Coordinates of C-alpha atoms and ligand atoms in Angstrom, one line a residue:
M1 CA 51.8 -34.4 -13.4
K2 CA 49.4 -37.8 -15.1
N3 CA 47.1 -34.8 -17.2
I4 CA 50.4 -33.8 -18.2
N5 CA 51.8 -37.2 -19.5
N6 CA 48.6 -37.6 -21.2
I7 CA 48.8 -34.5 -23.1
L8 CA 52.5 -35.2 -23.9
E9 CA 51.4 -39.0 -25.0
K10 CA 48.5 -37.4 -27.1
N11 CA 50.7 -35.0 -28.5
S12 CA 53.5 -37.7 -30.0
D13 CA 50.7 -39.7 -30.7
E14 CA 49.1 -37.4 -33.3
M15 CA 52.5 -36.2 -33.9
E16 CA 53.2 -39.5 -35.7
L17 CA 50.0 -39.8 -37.3
V18 CA 51.2 -36.7 -39.1
H19 CA 54.6 -38.1 -40.1
S20 CA 53.2 -40.8 -41.4
F21 CA 50.4 -39.2 -43.4
Q22 CA 53.3 -36.7 -44.5
D23 CA 55.5 -39.5 -45.8
A24 CA 52.6 -41.7 -47.5
C25 CA 51.8 -38.0 -49.1
S26 CA 55.2 -38.0 -50.9
N27 CA 54.1 -40.4 -53.2
K28 CA 52.1 -38.2 -55.7
E29 CA 49.9 -40.6 -57.0
F30 CA 48.5 -41.4 -53.5
Y31 CA 48.7 -37.5 -52.6
K32 CA 46.4 -36.8 -55.9
F33 CA 44.0 -39.8 -54.5
I34 CA 43.1 -38.4 -51.4
T35 CA 42.8 -34.9 -52.9
T36 CA 39.9 -36.3 -54.8
L37 CA 38.2 -37.7 -51.9
P38 CA 35.6 -34.8 -50.1
I39 CA 37.5 -35.0 -47.0
E40 CA 39.3 -32.7 -45.0
E41 CA 42.9 -33.7 -44.2
K42 CA 42.4 -33.5 -40.1
V43 CA 40.2 -36.2 -41.0
L44 CA 42.4 -38.0 -43.6
I45 CA 45.3 -38.1 -40.9
K46 CA 43.7 -40.8 -39.0
Y47 CA 43.5 -43.2 -41.7
T48 CA 46.6 -43.5 -43.5
S49 CA 47.2 -46.9 -43.6
S50 CA 43.5 -47.7 -44.8
L51 CA 43.9 -45.0 -47.4
E52 CA 47.1 -46.6 -48.8
D53 CA 45.2 -49.9 -49.0
A54 CA 42.2 -48.2 -50.7
F55 CA 44.7 -46.4 -53.2
I56 CA 46.3 -49.7 -54.1
E57 CA 42.8 -51.1 -55.0
H58 CA 41.8 -47.8 -56.8
K59 CA 45.0 -48.0 -59.0
N60 CA 44.3 -51.8 -59.6
C61 CA 40.8 -51.0 -60.7
K62 CA 42.2 -48.4 -63.0
N63 CA 44.1 -50.5 -65.1
C64 CA 41.6 -53.7 -64.8
K65 CA 40.6 -55.2 -67.8
G66 CA 37.9 -57.4 -66.6
I67 CA 36.7 -59.3 -63.3
G68 CA 39.5 -62.2 -64.6
C69 CA 42.2 -59.8 -63.9
C70 CA 40.9 -58.5 -60.9
K71 CA 44.0 -58.2 -58.2
N72 CA 42.0 -56.5 -55.3
S73 CA 41.5 -58.5 -51.8
V74 CA 38.2 -59.4 -52.4
T75 CA 37.1 -59.9 -56.3
G76 CA 34.9 -57.5 -58.2
Y77 CA 35.2 -55.1 -55.1
C78 CA 37.5 -51.9 -54.4
Y79 CA 37.9 -50.9 -51.1
T80 CA 36.7 -47.4 -50.8
P81 CA 36.7 -44.8 -47.8
E82 CA 33.3 -42.3 -47.4
K83 CA 33.2 -39.6 -45.0
E84 CA 30.5 -40.4 -42.6
K85 CA 30.1 -37.5 -40.0
N86 CA 33.5 -36.9 -38.4
I87 CA 35.0 -40.4 -39.3
I88 CA 36.0 -42.3 -42.2
K89 CA 34.3 -45.3 -43.3
F90 CA 35.9 -47.8 -45.6
S91 CA 33.8 -50.6 -47.6
Y92 CA 33.9 -53.1 -50.4
V93 CA 32.1 -51.3 -53.5
A94 CA 31.4 -53.4 -56.4
C95 CA 33.8 -52.1 -59.5
K96 CA 32.4 -51.3 -63.1
W97 CA 32.9 -54.9 -64.1
K98 CA 30.9 -56.3 -61.3
E99 CA 28.0 -54.0 -61.7
K100 CA 28.0 -55.2 -65.0
D101 CA 28.0 -58.9 -64.1
L102 CA 25.3 -58.3 -61.4
K103 CA 23.1 -56.5 -63.7
E104 CA 23.5 -59.3 -66.2
N105 CA 23.0 -62.1 -64.1
A106 CA 20.1 -60.4 -62.0
Y107 CA 17.3 -62.3 -63.7
K108 CA 18.5 -65.7 -62.4
E109 CA 16.9 -64.5 -59.0
N110 CA 13.8 -64.7 -60.4
L111 CA 14.5 -68.5 -61.6
E112 CA 13.8 -71.6 -59.0
L113 CA 15.4 -74.8 -60.3
F114 CA 14.1 -77.8 -58.6
D115 CA 16.9 -80.8 -59.2
M116 CA 17.7 -79.1 -62.4
P117 CA 21.7 -78.4 -63.4
K118 CA 22.4 -75.0 -62.6
E119 CA 23.8 -74.5 -65.7
I120 CA 20.6 -74.5 -67.2
K121 CA 20.3 -70.8 -66.0
E122 CA 22.4 -69.9 -69.2
A123 CA 20.4 -71.5 -71.9
S124 CA 19.7 -68.0 -74.2
L125 CA 17.3 -67.9 -76.8
K126 CA 20.4 -66.2 -78.9
E127 CA 22.3 -69.2 -78.5
V128 CA 19.3 -71.7 -80.1
Y129 CA 20.6 -73.6 -82.8
T130 CA 19.5 -72.3 -86.1
D131 CA 20.8 -75.4 -88.4
D132 CA 17.8 -77.6 -87.4
K133 CA 14.1 -76.7 -88.9
S134 CA 12.3 -78.5 -86.5
R135 CA 13.2 -75.7 -84.2
V136 CA 11.4 -73.1 -86.5
P137 CA 7.7 -73.1 -85.5
I138 CA 8.9 -73.5 -81.7
I139 CA 10.7 -70.3 -81.8
R140 CA 8.1 -68.5 -83.8
Y141 CA 5.6 -69.7 -80.7
F142 CA 8.0 -68.4 -78.4
K143 CA 7.9 -64.9 -80.1
E144 CA 4.0 -65.3 -80.1
F145 CA 4.5 -66.1 -76.1
I146 CA 6.7 -63.2 -75.1
D147 CA 4.4 -61.0 -77.1
K148 CA 0.9 -62.4 -75.4
Y149 CA 2.5 -62.5 -72.6
N150 CA 3.5 -58.9 -72.3
K151 CA -0.3 -57.9 -73.5
K152 CA -1.6 -60.1 -70.6
E153 CA -3.4 -62.5 -72.8
E154 CA -2.7 -65.4 -70.8
P155 CA -0.8 -67.6 -73.3
R156 CA -0.3 -71.4 -73.0
G157 CA 2.8 -73.2 -72.4
L158 CA 4.2 -76.1 -74.6
Y159 CA 3.8 -79.9 -74.5
L160 CA 7.2 -80.2 -76.1
T161 CA 7.9 -83.6 -77.0
G162 CA 10.7 -85.7 -79.0
S163 CA 13.8 -87.6 -79.1
F164 CA 16.0 -87.9 -75.9
G165 CA 18.9 -84.9 -76.3
S166 CA 17.0 -83.2 -79.3
G167 CA 17.3 -79.6 -77.1
K168 CA 13.9 -79.8 -75.4
T169 CA 15.1 -78.7 -71.9
Y170 CA 17.4 -76.6 -73.5
L171 CA 15.0 -74.5 -75.8
V172 CA 12.0 -74.5 -72.8
A173 CA 14.9 -72.9 -70.4
A174 CA 15.8 -70.4 -73.0
L175 CA 12.7 -68.9 -73.3
L176 CA 12.1 -69.2 -69.1
N177 CA 15.2 -67.7 -68.7
E178 CA 14.0 -64.6 -71.3
M179 CA 10.9 -64.5 -69.2
A180 CA 13.0 -63.9 -66.0
R181 CA 14.8 -61.1 -67.7
K182 CA 11.5 -59.4 -67.8
K183 CA 11.2 -60.1 -64.3
V184 CA 8.8 -62.7 -64.2
C185 CA 9.4 -65.6 -62.1
C186 CA 9.7 -69.1 -63.4
A187 CA 9.9 -72.6 -61.6
L188 CA 12.3 -75.0 -63.8
V189 CA 11.4 -78.4 -62.1
Y190 CA 12.7 -81.7 -63.1
Y191 CA 9.6 -83.8 -62.9
P192 CA 11.0 -87.5 -62.0
E193 CA 13.4 -86.2 -59.1
F194 CA 10.8 -83.6 -57.7
L195 CA 8.4 -86.2 -57.4
R196 CA 11.0 -88.4 -55.2
S197 CA 12.0 -85.1 -52.9
L198 CA 8.6 -84.4 -52.4
K199 CA 7.7 -87.7 -51.1
S200 CA 10.6 -87.4 -48.4
S201 CA 9.6 -84.0 -47.2
F202 CA 6.2 -84.9 -45.8
Q203 CA 7.6 -84.3 -42.3
T204 CA 9.0 -81.1 -43.6
D205 CA 8.1 -78.4 -45.9
Y206 CA 6.2 -80.5 -48.4
N207 CA 3.3 -78.0 -49.1
E208 CA 6.0 -75.2 -49.2
R209 CA 7.4 -76.7 -52.1
F210 CA 4.1 -78.2 -53.3
N211 CA 2.5 -74.6 -53.3
F212 CA 5.3 -72.5 -54.8
I213 CA 5.4 -75.2 -57.7
K214 CA 1.6 -74.9 -58.1
T215 CA 1.3 -71.4 -58.0
S216 CA 4.3 -70.1 -60.0
P217 CA 3.7 -67.9 -62.5
I218 CA 5.7 -69.7 -65.0
L219 CA 6.3 -73.5 -64.8
L220 CA 8.3 -75.9 -66.4
L221 CA 7.9 -79.8 -65.6
D222 CA 10.7 -81.6 -67.3
D223 CA 10.8 -84.8 -68.5
I224 CA 7.2 -85.5 -67.6
G225 CA 6.8 -89.3 -67.8
A226 CA 10.2 -90.7 -66.9
E227 CA 8.7 -91.1 -63.1
N228 CA 7.6 -94.2 -61.6
E229 CA 3.9 -93.7 -61.2
S230 CA 1.8 -94.0 -58.7
N231 CA -1.9 -92.8 -57.6
W232 CA 0.2 -90.6 -55.3
S233 CA 1.9 -88.8 -57.7
R234 CA -0.8 -88.7 -60.6
D235 CA -3.8 -88.1 -57.9
E236 CA -2.5 -85.7 -55.2
V237 CA 0.2 -84.0 -56.9
L238 CA 0.0 -83.5 -60.9
G239 CA -3.9 -83.4 -60.5
P240 CA -4.0 -80.7 -58.2
I241 CA -1.0 -78.7 -59.9
L242 CA -2.6 -78.6 -63.3
Q243 CA -6.4 -77.9 -61.9
Y244 CA -5.0 -74.8 -60.3
R245 CA -2.9 -73.8 -63.0
M246 CA -5.8 -74.2 -65.4
Q247 CA -8.4 -72.1 -63.2
N248 CA -5.8 -69.2 -62.5
H249 CA -4.4 -69.0 -66.1
L250 CA -0.6 -69.9 -65.3
P251 CA 1.5 -70.7 -68.3
T252 CA 2.9 -74.5 -67.8
F253 CA 5.7 -76.1 -70.1
F254 CA 6.1 -80.0 -70.5
T255 CA 9.2 -81.7 -72.0
S256 CA 8.8 -85.3 -72.5
N257 CA 10.1 -88.5 -74.2
L258 CA 6.3 -89.7 -74.6
T259 CA 3.7 -88.1 -76.9
L260 CA 0.5 -87.1 -74.9
E261 CA -1.0 -90.5 -76.1
E262 CA 2.1 -92.9 -74.4
L263 CA 1.4 -90.6 -71.7
E264 CA -1.7 -91.3 -71.1
T265 CA -0.9 -94.8 -71.3
A266 CA 1.9 -94.5 -68.8
L267 CA -0.3 -92.2 -66.3
S268 CA -3.3 -94.9 -66.4
I269 CA -0.8 -97.8 -65.1
T270 CA -0.1 -97.2 -61.7
S271 CA 1.7 -99.8 -59.2
S272 CA -2.1 -100.1 -57.7
G273 CA -3.5 -100.8 -60.9
V274 CA -5.0 -99.5 -64.3
D275 CA -7.1 -96.0 -64.0
K276 CA -7.7 -95.1 -67.5
V277 CA -10.6 -92.4 -66.3
K278 CA -8.0 -90.9 -64.1
A279 CA -5.3 -90.9 -66.7
R280 CA -7.6 -89.2 -69.2
R281 CA -8.4 -86.6 -66.9
I282 CA -4.7 -85.5 -66.8
I283 CA -4.4 -85.3 -70.7
E284 CA -7.2 -83.2 -70.8
R285 CA -6.0 -80.8 -68.2
I286 CA -2.5 -80.7 -70.4
K287 CA -4.5 -80.1 -73.2
Q288 CA -5.7 -77.4 -72.0
L289 CA -2.7 -75.8 -70.4
T290 CA -0.7 -76.5 -73.5
I291 CA 0.1 -76.4 -77.4
P292 CA 1.7 -79.7 -78.4
M293 CA 4.8 -79.5 -80.4
E294 CA 7.5 -81.6 -81.3
L295 CA 11.2 -81.5 -81.4
I296 CA 12.9 -83.6 -84.0
G297 CA 16.5 -83.9 -84.2
K298 CA 20.0 -85.8 -83.4
N299 CA 20.9 -86.4 -79.8
R300 CA 23.2 -83.0 -79.0
R301 CA 24.5 -84.6 -75.6
S302 CA 28.0 -84.9 -75.5
Ligands
ADP401 P1 16.3 -82.9 -74.4 O1 15.8 -82.3 -73.1 O2 15.4 -82.9 -75.2 O3 17.1 -84.4 -74.0 P2 18.7 -81.1 -73.8 O4 18.0 -80.1 -73.6 O5 19.1 -81.5 -72.6 O6 18.1 -82.1 -74.3 O7 20.0 -81.1 -74.8 C1 21.0 -81.9 -75.0 C2 22.4 -81.1 -74.7 O8 22.3 -80.4 -76.0 C3 22.2 -80.3 -73.4 O9 23.9 -80.7 -73.3 C4 22.3 -79.2 -73.7 O10 22.7 -77.9 -73.2 C5 22.5 -78.9 -75.3 N1 22.0 -78.1 -76.1 C6 20.7 -78.1 -76.8 N2 20.2 -77.2 -77.1 C7 21.0 -76.6 -77.3 C8 21.5 -75.0 -77.5 N3 20.6 -74.2 -78.7 N4 22.4 -74.2 -77.8 C9 23.5 -74.9 -76.8 N5 23.6 -76.1 -76.0 C10 22.6 -76.7 -76.2
MG402 MG1 15.4 -82.7 -71.2

């Protein structure tokens, strides 16, 4: 008796599945959608309600003009059925807009920011103002840099000095973003803040952070000279970073409101006294690593 009940129950469950499937198929568009799937009807029958969800999402995608108009449950993704042996698995597949977006933003994975605003990843050489003649030699140098880097000629970075807000950070970031598109990993470090956070990481990931920056294939030390100088930051941080990068021919960029001469003075005076020799040694390393350039221009900060 138990067996017969089981069979009857099973049959009625199956009938219900068939009915709801047939109901759904009375919608011609839905029927068309499921017949394009490489899945047999006897399998499809078991998934009517999920297939209906997938159908709605695919229909949304068909009429969609861009990710901003996405109507699906997970923005940029489409609920999609796929046959796996005798079952259907549903997953969220990136739509064509999302794919494009992911592809366009893939370079950001190659950019490591340390205390820099994340919008800096959007800086682009295409957007660089051309109204300003002082940018021309810098842009020319960037082209040369890219060319030499491609040929593995180990180009030098820049020591870019100039007034506050003239666009130094933006310019170098635009080049580094371009290098990231070429799959080169770059670290962009807001140097004064990096020093502060490095100091407070003695007990934790000090070595990891320090080594990451030291060995990054391309490095920007942004706003050098704006930090509070100490013997530690000059002799234990900056010195070894520059030494390593020089020995390994790793391109290094600096931006600063100070000229190299002014930086030398700033580096020589620390809270523990004056040491011109150590400051000079740092400046020598910077000179070996970079070409000095100046960006004079109006303050672009709003
Ligand atoms: P600096 O580092 O010389 O102090 P920034 O690079 O921070 O100056 O630039 C100042 C402001 O101007 C920033 O908000 C930056 O985003 C903007 N800016 C600079 N150059 C450009 C550019 N080429 N295109 C768009 N915005 C720019
Ligand atoms: Mg800056």
